[in-house]
Coordinates of C-alpha atoms and ligand atoms in Angstrom, one line a residue:
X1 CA 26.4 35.8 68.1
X2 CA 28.0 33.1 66.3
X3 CA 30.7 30.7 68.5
X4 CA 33.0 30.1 65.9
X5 CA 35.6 31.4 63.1
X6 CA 35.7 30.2 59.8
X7 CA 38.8 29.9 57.3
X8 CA 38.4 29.4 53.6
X9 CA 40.6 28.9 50.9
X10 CA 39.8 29.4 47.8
X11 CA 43.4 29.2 46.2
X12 CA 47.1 29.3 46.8
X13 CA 46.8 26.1 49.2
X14 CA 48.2 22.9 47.9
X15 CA 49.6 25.3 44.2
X16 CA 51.8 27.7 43.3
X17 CA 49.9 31.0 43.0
X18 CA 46.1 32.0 43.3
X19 CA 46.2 33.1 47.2
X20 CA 43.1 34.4 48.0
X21 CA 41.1 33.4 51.5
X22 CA 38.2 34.3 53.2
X23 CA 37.7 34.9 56.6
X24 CA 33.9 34.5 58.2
X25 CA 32.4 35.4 61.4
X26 CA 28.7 34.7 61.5
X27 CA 27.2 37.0 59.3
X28 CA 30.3 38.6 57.8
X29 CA 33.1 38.1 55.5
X30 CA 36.3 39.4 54.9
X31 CA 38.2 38.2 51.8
X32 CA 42.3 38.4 52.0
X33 CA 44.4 38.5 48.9
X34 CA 42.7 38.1 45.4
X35 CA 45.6 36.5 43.3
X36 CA 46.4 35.4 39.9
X37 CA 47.7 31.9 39.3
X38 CA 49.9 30.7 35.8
X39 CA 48.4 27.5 34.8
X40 CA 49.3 24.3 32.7
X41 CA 46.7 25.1 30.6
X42 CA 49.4 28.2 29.0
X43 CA 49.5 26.1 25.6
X44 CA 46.1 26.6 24.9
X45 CA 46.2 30.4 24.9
X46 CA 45.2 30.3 28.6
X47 CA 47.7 33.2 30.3
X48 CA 46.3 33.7 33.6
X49 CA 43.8 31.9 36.0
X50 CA 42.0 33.7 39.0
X51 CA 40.0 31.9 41.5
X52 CA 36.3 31.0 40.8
X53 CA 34.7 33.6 42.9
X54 CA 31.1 32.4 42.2
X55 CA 32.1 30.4 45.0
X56 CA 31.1 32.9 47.2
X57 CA 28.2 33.9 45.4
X58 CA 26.0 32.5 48.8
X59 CA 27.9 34.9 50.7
X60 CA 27.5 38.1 48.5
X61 CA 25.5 39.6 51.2
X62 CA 28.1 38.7 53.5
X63 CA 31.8 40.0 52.3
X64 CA 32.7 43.6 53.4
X65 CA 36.3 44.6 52.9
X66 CA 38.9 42.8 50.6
X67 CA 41.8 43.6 52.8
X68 CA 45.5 43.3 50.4
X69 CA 48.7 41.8 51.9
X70 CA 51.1 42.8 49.2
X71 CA 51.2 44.0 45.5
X72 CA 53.1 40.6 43.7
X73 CA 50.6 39.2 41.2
X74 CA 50.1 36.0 42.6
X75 CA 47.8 37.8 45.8
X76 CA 46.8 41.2 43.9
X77 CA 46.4 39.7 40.1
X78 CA 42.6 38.7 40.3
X79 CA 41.4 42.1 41.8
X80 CA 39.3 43.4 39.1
X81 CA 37.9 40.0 39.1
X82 CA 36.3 39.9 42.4
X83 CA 35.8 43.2 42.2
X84 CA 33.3 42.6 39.3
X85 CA 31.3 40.8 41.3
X86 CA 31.5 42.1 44.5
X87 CA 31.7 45.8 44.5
X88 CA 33.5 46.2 48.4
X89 CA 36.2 48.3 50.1
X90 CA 39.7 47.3 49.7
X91 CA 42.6 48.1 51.9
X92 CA 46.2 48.0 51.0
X93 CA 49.4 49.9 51.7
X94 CA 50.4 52.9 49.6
X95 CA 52.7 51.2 47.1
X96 CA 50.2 48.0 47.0
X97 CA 47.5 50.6 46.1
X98 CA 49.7 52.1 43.5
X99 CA 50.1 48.8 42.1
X100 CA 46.1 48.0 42.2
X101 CA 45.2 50.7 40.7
X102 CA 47.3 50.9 37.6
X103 CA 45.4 47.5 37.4
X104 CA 42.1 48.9 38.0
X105 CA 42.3 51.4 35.8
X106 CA 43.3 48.9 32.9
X107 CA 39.9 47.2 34.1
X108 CA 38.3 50.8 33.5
X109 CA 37.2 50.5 37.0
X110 CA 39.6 52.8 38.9
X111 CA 36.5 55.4 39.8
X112 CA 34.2 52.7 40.8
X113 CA 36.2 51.3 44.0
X114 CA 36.9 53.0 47.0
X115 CA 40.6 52.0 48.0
X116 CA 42.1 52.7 51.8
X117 CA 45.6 53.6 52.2
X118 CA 47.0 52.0 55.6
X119 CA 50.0 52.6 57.3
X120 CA 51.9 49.5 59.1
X121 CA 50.5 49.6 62.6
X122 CA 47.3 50.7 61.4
X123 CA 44.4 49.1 63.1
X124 CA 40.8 49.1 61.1
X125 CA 37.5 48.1 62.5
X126 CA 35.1 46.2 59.9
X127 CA 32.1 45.0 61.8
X128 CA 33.3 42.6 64.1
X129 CA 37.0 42.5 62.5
X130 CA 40.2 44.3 63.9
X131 CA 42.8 44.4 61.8
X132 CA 46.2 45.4 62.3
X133 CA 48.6 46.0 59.5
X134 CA 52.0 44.7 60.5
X135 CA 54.7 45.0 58.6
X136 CA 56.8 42.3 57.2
X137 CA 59.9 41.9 54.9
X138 CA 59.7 40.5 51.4
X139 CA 61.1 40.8 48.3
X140 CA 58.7 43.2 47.4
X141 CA 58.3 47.1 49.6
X142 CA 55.0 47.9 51.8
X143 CA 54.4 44.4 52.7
X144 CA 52.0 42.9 55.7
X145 CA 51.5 40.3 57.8
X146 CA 47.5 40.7 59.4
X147 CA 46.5 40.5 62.7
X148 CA 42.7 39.1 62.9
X149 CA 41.0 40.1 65.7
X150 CA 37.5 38.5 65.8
X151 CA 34.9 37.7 69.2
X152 CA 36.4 34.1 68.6
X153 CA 40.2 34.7 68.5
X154 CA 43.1 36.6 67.0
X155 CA 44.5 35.3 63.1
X156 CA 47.9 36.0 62.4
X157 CA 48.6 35.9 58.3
X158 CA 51.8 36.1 57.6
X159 CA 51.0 36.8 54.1
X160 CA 54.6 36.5 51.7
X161 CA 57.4 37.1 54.2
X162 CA 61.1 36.6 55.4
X163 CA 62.8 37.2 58.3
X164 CA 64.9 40.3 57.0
X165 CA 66.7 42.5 59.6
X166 CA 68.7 44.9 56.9
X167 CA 66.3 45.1 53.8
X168 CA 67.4 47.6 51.0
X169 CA 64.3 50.3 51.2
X170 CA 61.9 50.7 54.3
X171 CA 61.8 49.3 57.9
X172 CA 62.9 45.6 58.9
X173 CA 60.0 43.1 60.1
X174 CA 58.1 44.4 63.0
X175 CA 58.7 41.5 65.6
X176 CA 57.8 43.3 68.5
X177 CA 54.0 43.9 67.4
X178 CA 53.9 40.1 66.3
X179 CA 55.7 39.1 69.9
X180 CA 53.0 41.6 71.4
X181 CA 50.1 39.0 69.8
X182 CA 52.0 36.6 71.1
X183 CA 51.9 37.4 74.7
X184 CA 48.2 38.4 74.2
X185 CA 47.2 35.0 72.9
X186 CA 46.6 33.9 69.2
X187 CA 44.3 31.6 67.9
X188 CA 46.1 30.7 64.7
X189 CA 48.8 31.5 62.3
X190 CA 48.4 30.9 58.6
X191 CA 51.8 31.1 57.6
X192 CA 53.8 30.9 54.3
X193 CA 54.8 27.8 53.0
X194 CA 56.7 28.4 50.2
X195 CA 60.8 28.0 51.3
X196 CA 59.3 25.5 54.0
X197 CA 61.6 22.6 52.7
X198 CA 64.6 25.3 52.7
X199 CA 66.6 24.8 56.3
X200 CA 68.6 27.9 57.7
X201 CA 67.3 31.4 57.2
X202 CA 66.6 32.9 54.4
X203 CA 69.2 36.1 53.3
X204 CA 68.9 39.5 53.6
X205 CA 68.2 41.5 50.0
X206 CA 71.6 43.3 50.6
X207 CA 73.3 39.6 50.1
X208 CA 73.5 40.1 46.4
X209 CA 75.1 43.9 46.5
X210 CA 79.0 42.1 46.7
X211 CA 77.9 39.8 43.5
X212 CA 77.2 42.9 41.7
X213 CA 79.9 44.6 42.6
X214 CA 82.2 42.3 41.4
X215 CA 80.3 41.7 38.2
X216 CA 80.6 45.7 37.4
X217 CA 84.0 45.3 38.5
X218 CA 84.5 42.8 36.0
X219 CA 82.4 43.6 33.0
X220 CA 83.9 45.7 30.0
X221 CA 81.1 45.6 28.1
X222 CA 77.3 46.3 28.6
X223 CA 75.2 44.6 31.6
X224 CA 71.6 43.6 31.3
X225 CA 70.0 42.6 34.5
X226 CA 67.1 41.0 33.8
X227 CA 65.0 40.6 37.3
X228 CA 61.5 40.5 38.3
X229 CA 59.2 44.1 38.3
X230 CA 58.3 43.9 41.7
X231 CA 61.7 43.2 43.2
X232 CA 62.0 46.3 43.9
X233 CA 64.9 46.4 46.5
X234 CA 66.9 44.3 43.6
X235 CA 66.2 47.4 41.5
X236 CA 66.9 49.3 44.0
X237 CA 70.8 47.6 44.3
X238 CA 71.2 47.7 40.5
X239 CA 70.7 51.4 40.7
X240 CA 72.7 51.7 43.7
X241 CA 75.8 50.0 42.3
X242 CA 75.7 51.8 38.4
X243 CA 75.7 55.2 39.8
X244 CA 78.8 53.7 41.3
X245 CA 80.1 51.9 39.0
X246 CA 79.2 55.1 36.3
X247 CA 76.9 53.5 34.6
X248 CA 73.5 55.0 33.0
X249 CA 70.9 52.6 33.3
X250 CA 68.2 52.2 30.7
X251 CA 64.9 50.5 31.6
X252 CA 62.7 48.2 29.4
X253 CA 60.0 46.2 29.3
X254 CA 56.3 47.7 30.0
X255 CA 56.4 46.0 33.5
X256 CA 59.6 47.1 34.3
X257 CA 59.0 51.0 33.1
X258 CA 55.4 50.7 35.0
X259 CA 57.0 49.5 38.7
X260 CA 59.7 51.9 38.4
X261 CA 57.4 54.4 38.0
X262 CA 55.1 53.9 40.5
X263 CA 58.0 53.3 43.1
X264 CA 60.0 56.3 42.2
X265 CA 56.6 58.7 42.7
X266 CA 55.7 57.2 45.8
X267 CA 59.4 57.8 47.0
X268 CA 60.0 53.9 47.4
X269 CA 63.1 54.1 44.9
X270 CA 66.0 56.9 45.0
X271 CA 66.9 57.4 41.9
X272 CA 69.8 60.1 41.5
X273 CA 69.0 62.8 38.6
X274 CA 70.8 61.9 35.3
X275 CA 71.1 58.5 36.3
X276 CA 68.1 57.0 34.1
X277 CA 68.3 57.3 30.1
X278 CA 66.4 56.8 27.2
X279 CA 67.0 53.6 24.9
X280 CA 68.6 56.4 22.4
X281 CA 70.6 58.1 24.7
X282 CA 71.9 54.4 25.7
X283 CA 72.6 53.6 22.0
X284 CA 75.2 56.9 22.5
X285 CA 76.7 55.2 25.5
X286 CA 80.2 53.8 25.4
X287 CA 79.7 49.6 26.4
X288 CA 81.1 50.0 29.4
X289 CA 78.9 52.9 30.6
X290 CA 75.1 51.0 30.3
X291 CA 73.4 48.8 32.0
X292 CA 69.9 47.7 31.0
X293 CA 67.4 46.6 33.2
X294 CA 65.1 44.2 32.0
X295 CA 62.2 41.9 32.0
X296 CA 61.9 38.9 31.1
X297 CA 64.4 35.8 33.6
X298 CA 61.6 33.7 33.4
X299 CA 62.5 33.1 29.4
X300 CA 59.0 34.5 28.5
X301 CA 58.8 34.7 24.8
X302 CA 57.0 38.3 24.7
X303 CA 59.7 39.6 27.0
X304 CA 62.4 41.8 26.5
X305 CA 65.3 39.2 27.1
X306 CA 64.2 36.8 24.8
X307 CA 63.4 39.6 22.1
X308 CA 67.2 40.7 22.5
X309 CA 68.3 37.0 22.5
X310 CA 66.2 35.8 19.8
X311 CA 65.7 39.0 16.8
X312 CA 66.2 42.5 18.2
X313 CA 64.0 44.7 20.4
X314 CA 63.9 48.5 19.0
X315 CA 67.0 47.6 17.1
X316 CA 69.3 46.7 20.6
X317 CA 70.6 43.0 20.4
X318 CA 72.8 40.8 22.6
X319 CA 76.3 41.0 21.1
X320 CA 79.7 39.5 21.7
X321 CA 81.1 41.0 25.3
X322 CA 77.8 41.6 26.7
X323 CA 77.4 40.2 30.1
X324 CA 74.1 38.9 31.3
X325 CA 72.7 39.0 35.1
X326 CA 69.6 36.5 35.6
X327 CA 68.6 37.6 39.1
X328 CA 65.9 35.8 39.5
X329 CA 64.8 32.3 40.8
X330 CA 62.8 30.0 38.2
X331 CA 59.5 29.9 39.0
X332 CA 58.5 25.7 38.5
X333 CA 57.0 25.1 34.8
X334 CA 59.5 28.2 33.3
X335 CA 62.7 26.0 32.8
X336 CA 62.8 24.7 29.6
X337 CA 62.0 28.1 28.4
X338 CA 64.8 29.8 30.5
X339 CA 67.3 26.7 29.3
X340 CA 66.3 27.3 25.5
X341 CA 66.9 31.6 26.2
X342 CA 70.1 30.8 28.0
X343 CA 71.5 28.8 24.8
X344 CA 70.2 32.0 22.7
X345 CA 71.9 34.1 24.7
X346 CA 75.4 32.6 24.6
X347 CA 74.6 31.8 20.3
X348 CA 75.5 35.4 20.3
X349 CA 78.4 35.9 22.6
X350 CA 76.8 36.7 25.6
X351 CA 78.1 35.9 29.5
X352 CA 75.1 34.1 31.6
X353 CA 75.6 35.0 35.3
X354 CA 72.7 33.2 37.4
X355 CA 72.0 32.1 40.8
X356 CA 74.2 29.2 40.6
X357 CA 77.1 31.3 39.7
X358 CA 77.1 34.1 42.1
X359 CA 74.8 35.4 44.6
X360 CA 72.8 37.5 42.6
X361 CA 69.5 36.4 43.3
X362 CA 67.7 35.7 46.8
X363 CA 64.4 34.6 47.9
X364 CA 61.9 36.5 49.4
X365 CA 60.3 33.7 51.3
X366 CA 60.8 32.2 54.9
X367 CA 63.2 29.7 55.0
X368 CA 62.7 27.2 57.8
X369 CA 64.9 29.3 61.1
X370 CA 62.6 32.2 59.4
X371 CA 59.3 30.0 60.2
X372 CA 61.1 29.1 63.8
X373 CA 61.4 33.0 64.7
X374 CA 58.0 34.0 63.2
X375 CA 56.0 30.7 65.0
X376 CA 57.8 31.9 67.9
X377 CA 57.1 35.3 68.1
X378 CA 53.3 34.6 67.8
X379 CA 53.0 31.3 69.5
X380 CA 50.0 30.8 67.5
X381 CA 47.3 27.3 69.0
X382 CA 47.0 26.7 65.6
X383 CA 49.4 26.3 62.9
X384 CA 47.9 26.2 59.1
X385 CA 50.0 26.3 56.5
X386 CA 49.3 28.5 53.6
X387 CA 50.9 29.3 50.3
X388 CA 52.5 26.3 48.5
X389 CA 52.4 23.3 46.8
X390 CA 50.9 20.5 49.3
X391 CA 54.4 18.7 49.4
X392 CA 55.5 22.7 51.0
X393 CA 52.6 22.5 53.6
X394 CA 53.5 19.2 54.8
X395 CA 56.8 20.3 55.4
X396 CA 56.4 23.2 56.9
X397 CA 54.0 21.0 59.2
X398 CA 56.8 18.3 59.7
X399 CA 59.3 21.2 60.7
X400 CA 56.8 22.9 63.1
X401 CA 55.5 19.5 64.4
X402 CA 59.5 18.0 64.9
X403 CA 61.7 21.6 65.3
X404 CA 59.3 23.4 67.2
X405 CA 57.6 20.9 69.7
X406 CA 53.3 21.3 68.3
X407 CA 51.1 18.5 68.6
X408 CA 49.8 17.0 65.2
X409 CA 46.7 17.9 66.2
X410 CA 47.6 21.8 66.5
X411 CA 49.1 21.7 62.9
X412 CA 46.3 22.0 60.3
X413 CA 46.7 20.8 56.4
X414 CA 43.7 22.4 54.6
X415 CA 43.1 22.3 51.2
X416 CA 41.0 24.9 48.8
X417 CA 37.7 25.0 49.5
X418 CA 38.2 23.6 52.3
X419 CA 35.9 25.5 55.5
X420 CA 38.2 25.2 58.6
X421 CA 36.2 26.1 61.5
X422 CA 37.3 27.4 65.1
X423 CA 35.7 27.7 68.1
X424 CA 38.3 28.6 70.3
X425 CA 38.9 25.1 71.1
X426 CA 39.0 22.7 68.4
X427 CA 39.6 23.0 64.7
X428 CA 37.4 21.2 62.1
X429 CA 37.4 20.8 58.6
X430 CA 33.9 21.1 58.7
X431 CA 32.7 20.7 55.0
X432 CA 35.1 20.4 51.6
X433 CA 33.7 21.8 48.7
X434 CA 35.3 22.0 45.1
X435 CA 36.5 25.3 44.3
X436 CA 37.7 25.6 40.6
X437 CA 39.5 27.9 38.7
X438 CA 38.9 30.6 35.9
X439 CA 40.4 31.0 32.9
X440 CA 41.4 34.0 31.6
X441 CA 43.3 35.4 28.1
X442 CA 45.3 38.7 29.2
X443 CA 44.8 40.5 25.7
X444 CA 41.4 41.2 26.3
X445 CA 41.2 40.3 30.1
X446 CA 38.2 37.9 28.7
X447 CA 37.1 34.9 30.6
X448 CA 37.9 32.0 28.8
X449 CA 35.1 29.3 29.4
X450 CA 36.1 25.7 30.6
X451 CA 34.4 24.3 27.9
X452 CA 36.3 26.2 25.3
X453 CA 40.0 25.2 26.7
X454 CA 38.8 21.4 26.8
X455 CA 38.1 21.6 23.3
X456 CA 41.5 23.4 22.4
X457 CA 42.8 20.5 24.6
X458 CA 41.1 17.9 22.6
X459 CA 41.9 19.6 18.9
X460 CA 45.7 19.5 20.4
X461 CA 45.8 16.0 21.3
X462 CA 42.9 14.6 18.5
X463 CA 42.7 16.9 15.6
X464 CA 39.6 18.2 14.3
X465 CA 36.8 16.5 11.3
X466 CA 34.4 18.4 9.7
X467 CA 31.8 16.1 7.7
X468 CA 29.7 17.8 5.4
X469 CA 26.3 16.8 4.2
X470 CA 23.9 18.2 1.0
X471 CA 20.8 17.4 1.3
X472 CA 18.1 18.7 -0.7
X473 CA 15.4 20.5 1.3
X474 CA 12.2 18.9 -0.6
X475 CA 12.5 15.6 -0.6
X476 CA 15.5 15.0 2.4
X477 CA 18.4 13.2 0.7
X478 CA 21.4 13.1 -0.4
X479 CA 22.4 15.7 -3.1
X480 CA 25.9 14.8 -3.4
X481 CA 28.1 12.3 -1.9
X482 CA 29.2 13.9 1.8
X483 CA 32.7 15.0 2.2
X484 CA 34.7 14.5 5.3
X485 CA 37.9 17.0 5.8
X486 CA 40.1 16.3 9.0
X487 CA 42.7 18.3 10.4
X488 CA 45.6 16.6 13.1
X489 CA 43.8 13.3 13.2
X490 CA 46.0 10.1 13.4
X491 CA 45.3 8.2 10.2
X492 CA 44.2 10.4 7.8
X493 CA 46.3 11.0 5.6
X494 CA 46.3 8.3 2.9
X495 CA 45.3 4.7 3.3
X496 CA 41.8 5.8 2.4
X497 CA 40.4 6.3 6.0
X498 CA 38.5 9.9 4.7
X499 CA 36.6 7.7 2.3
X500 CA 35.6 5.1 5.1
X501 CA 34.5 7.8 7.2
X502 CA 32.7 9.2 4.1
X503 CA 30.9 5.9 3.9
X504 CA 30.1 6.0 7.4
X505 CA 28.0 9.8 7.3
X506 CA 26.6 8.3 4.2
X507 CA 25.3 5.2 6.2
X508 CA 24.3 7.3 8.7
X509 CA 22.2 9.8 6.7
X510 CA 20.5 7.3 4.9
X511 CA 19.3 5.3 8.2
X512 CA 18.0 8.2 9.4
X513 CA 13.9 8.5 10.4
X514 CA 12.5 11.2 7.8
X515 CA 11.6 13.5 10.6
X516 CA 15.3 13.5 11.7
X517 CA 16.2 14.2 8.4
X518 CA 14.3 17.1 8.3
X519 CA 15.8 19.2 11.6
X520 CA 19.3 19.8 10.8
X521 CA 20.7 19.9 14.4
X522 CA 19.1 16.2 14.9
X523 CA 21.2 15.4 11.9
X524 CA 23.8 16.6 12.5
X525 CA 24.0 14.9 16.3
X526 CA 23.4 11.9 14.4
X527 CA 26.0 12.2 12.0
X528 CA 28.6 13.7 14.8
X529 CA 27.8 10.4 16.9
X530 CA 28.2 7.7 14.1
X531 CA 31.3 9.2 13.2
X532 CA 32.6 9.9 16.6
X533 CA 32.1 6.1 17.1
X534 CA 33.9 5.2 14.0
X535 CA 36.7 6.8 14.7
X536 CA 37.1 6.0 18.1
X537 CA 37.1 2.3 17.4
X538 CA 39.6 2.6 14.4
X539 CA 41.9 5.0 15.9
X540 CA 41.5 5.4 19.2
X541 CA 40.8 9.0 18.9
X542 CA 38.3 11.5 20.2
X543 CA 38.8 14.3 17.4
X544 CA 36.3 17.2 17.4
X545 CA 33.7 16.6 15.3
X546 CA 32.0 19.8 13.8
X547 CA 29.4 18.6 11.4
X548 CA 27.7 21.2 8.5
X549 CA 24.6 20.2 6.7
X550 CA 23.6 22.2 3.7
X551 CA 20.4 22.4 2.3
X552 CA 20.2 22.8 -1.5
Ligands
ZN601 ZN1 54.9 37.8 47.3

């Protein structure tokens, strides 16, 4: 028997995105959420990061269940990732699970994985873990909080919530079962940062429906409401008010078509018969009788919304009189790219409605009198802040700490990788270890090596040289003067720097011990390091230096 609890992040605390933690009680782990992040590193063909799960590689023996909170890419993206590795039982709720396994199934691994439906209020028993599902408002359907149970204490995750007592689709938050942990006793509450800086509470998804109204009331000409996939009570509302309004609605964008899919066969969306029509069919329809809904508010250039803004997308454009809902917030890192669609969009006579205009767009996140009914409900020991940026999670633990009376020493910042430990008692950071990311290109859901994006990084910044050397095989010298072609290097062009450089592989060559001559990859590490010096002291610059010896 082991005396104490351990909680490890391995992303989504201290960053946007990533969430993924594992839970450990002596000989077993559970890991919760497996989520894809959006990096910087985007420029360099990077789309996606997950979290480095060999991290856990020392526990492989260890991790038994993968246990899902809710279906939003940032805490389901990275599934097929893990699951690579470590082949283990996941649990999710139905529509989470509908979500997984279209993803599985793209990761041809849908019949290797053995995936539990739950139920809010189910309880499971994995070894010494007692989960209960609870359910939790978001912006997404078929969400959970989870409630813990180990031989140390009870963890409350919030996972993504809000405080919603009128959602669109499905049950409000369960606040009774949470209030029943409560009065039982929890241990801790890791607890979503990410509106932790907001004050007040956060609104219900029925705030937009007047917004919309009024904007159908308005419009004469087409609408198209470009939202997230996975709002799906916003979807929900759009549908909602065109039936009203008599409006067809026309869905595009392989996201979009795939959600609305899955939520209309697992009976999360009602969607009245007739309603829905084909982009042909909608090319029939008067203006004033279509909406579209789209993807694409986050100005992404693959997107629908910037195909209609920018050239066409299967011959429909943005025209004069059309009126254009963004109901969606801007993730951080997307605004120059929404900015330079918005400007697109009004080029060709369009009408922007976002978030600034109208209410057409709320969050799905806990604002801070959302973290005040949630903390209280619980009354968790420990506080940890999860989910954010680290400027979130110390706000959430200046709120808790000033708004809501805890101790600094009951409010716990943690950090990835860090291993929080609790014994009932006390909780320690009792080791930080560096846990990194991986990189990975969506086209062929390849893993993109660290190596390889530093040396995109470096060709971006420093340009790439290619010296080439003749030699002849007998006798180990120079055939033919070497040649030196650079690509993006700072100086290059003209003013005779290729023939300096030229010099310098010739100098380098000819200095060269015979027997170095000889073995082509010792000559061409001398070569890449004479030159590499060169430049560096002329220029500055650290291009890429890809040397080629031929032997004639
Ligand atoms: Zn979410």
């Amino acid at each position: 028997m082991s005396n104490v609890v351990e909680i490890i992040p391995l992303g989504g605390v201290g960053e946007f995105g990533m969430n993924c933690m594992a839970v450990r009680y002596a000989d077993e782990m559970i890991v919760v959420d497996a989520g894809m992040g959006f990096p910087e590193e985007s420029v360099y063909g990077v789309d996606v990061s997950v979290p480095d799960f060999d991290f856990l590689d020392e526990y492989k023996d260890d991790i038994t269940a993968i246990v899902l909170t809710h279906g939003h890419e940032d805490h389901l993206g990275a599934l097929p990732y893990i699951l690579k590795k470590f082949n283990v039982p996941v649990y999710a709720s139905h529509f989470t699970a509908g979500l997984a396994e279209s993803k599985l199934e793209e990761h041809n691994l849908l019949n290797d994985v053995l995936l539990h439906r739950v139920e809010p209020r189910d309880v499971v028993e994995i070894g010494s873990f007692r989960i209960e599902f609870i359910r939790v408002s978001h912006s997404l359907v078929d969400c959970f909080a989870l409630a813990i149970t180990t031989p140390i204490g009870t963890i409350i995750h919030t996972g993504d919530y809000k405080v919603d007592e009128t959602p669109v689709i499905g049950e409000p938050i369960d606040l009774r079962t949470l209030r029943r942990y409560g009065q039982e006793g929890v241990l801790a509450l890791t607890s979503d940062s990410t509106n932790a800086s907001v004050p007040g509470r956060t609104p219900s998804e029925r705030a937009v429906i007047p917004a919309f109204e009024e904007l159908f009331t308005q419009a004469e000409g087409r609408i198209i409401v470009a939202a997230f996939a996975s709002s799906i009570h916003r979807l929900q509302i759009v549908l909602d008010v065109a039936q009203q309004f008599d409006r067809r609605v026309c869905v595009l964008g392989r996201s979009m078509q795939k959600n609305v899919d899955i939520a209309d066969r697992l009976g999360y969306l009602d969607i009245p018969d007739g309603l829905l029509v084909s982009l042909n069919e909608s090319k029939t329809l008067p203006d004033n009788e279509i909406v579209y809904l789209v993807t694409g508010s986050q100005g992404e250039p693959r997107a629908v919304l910037s195909q209609l803004s920018t050239q066409s997308y299967k011959g429909l454009t943005i025209e004069d009189g059309d009126t254009v809902v963004l109901s969606a917030r801007i993730i951080p890192g997307n605004e120059r790219a929404i900015s330079r669609l918005v400007g697109e969009i009004y080029k060709r006579g369009g009408n922007i409605i976002d978030e600034k205009r109208r209410l057409i767009h709320v969050s799905g996140h806990a604002s801070q009198e959302d973290i005040r009914i949630m903390t209280e409900a619980v009354r968790p020991k420990f506080v940890i802040p999860v989910h954010g940026e680290y400027r979130m999670l110390y706000r959430h633990k200046e709120f808790v700490k000033n708004h809501l009376g805890y101790a600094e020493e009951n409010v716990i910042l943690i950090e990835n990788g860090d291993v929080l430990e609790l014994d009932g008692e006390r909780a320690t950071v009792t080791e930080k270890r560096e846990v990194g990311r991986t990189f990975i290109d969506d086209s062929g859901f390849e893993e993109i090596d660290r190596e390889t994006v530093r040396e995109r990084k470096q060709m971006a910044f420093d340009g790439v040289v290619t010296p080439v050397v003749t030699l002849s095989e007998e006798t180990g010298t120079l055939e033919a003067p070497p040649e030196v072609v650079a690509r993006g290097l700072i100086g290059a062009v003209g003013n005779g720097f290729i023939k300096d450089m030229e010099r310098v592989v010739t100098e380098a060559v000819e200095s060269a011990p015979a027997a170095e001559r000889r073995d082509t990859s010792l000559l061409k590490e001398r070569v890449r390091v004479h030159l590499k010096r060169y430049i560096q002291k002329q220029t500055g610059a650290r291009p890429i230096i890809v040397p080629v010896v031929v032997q004639v």
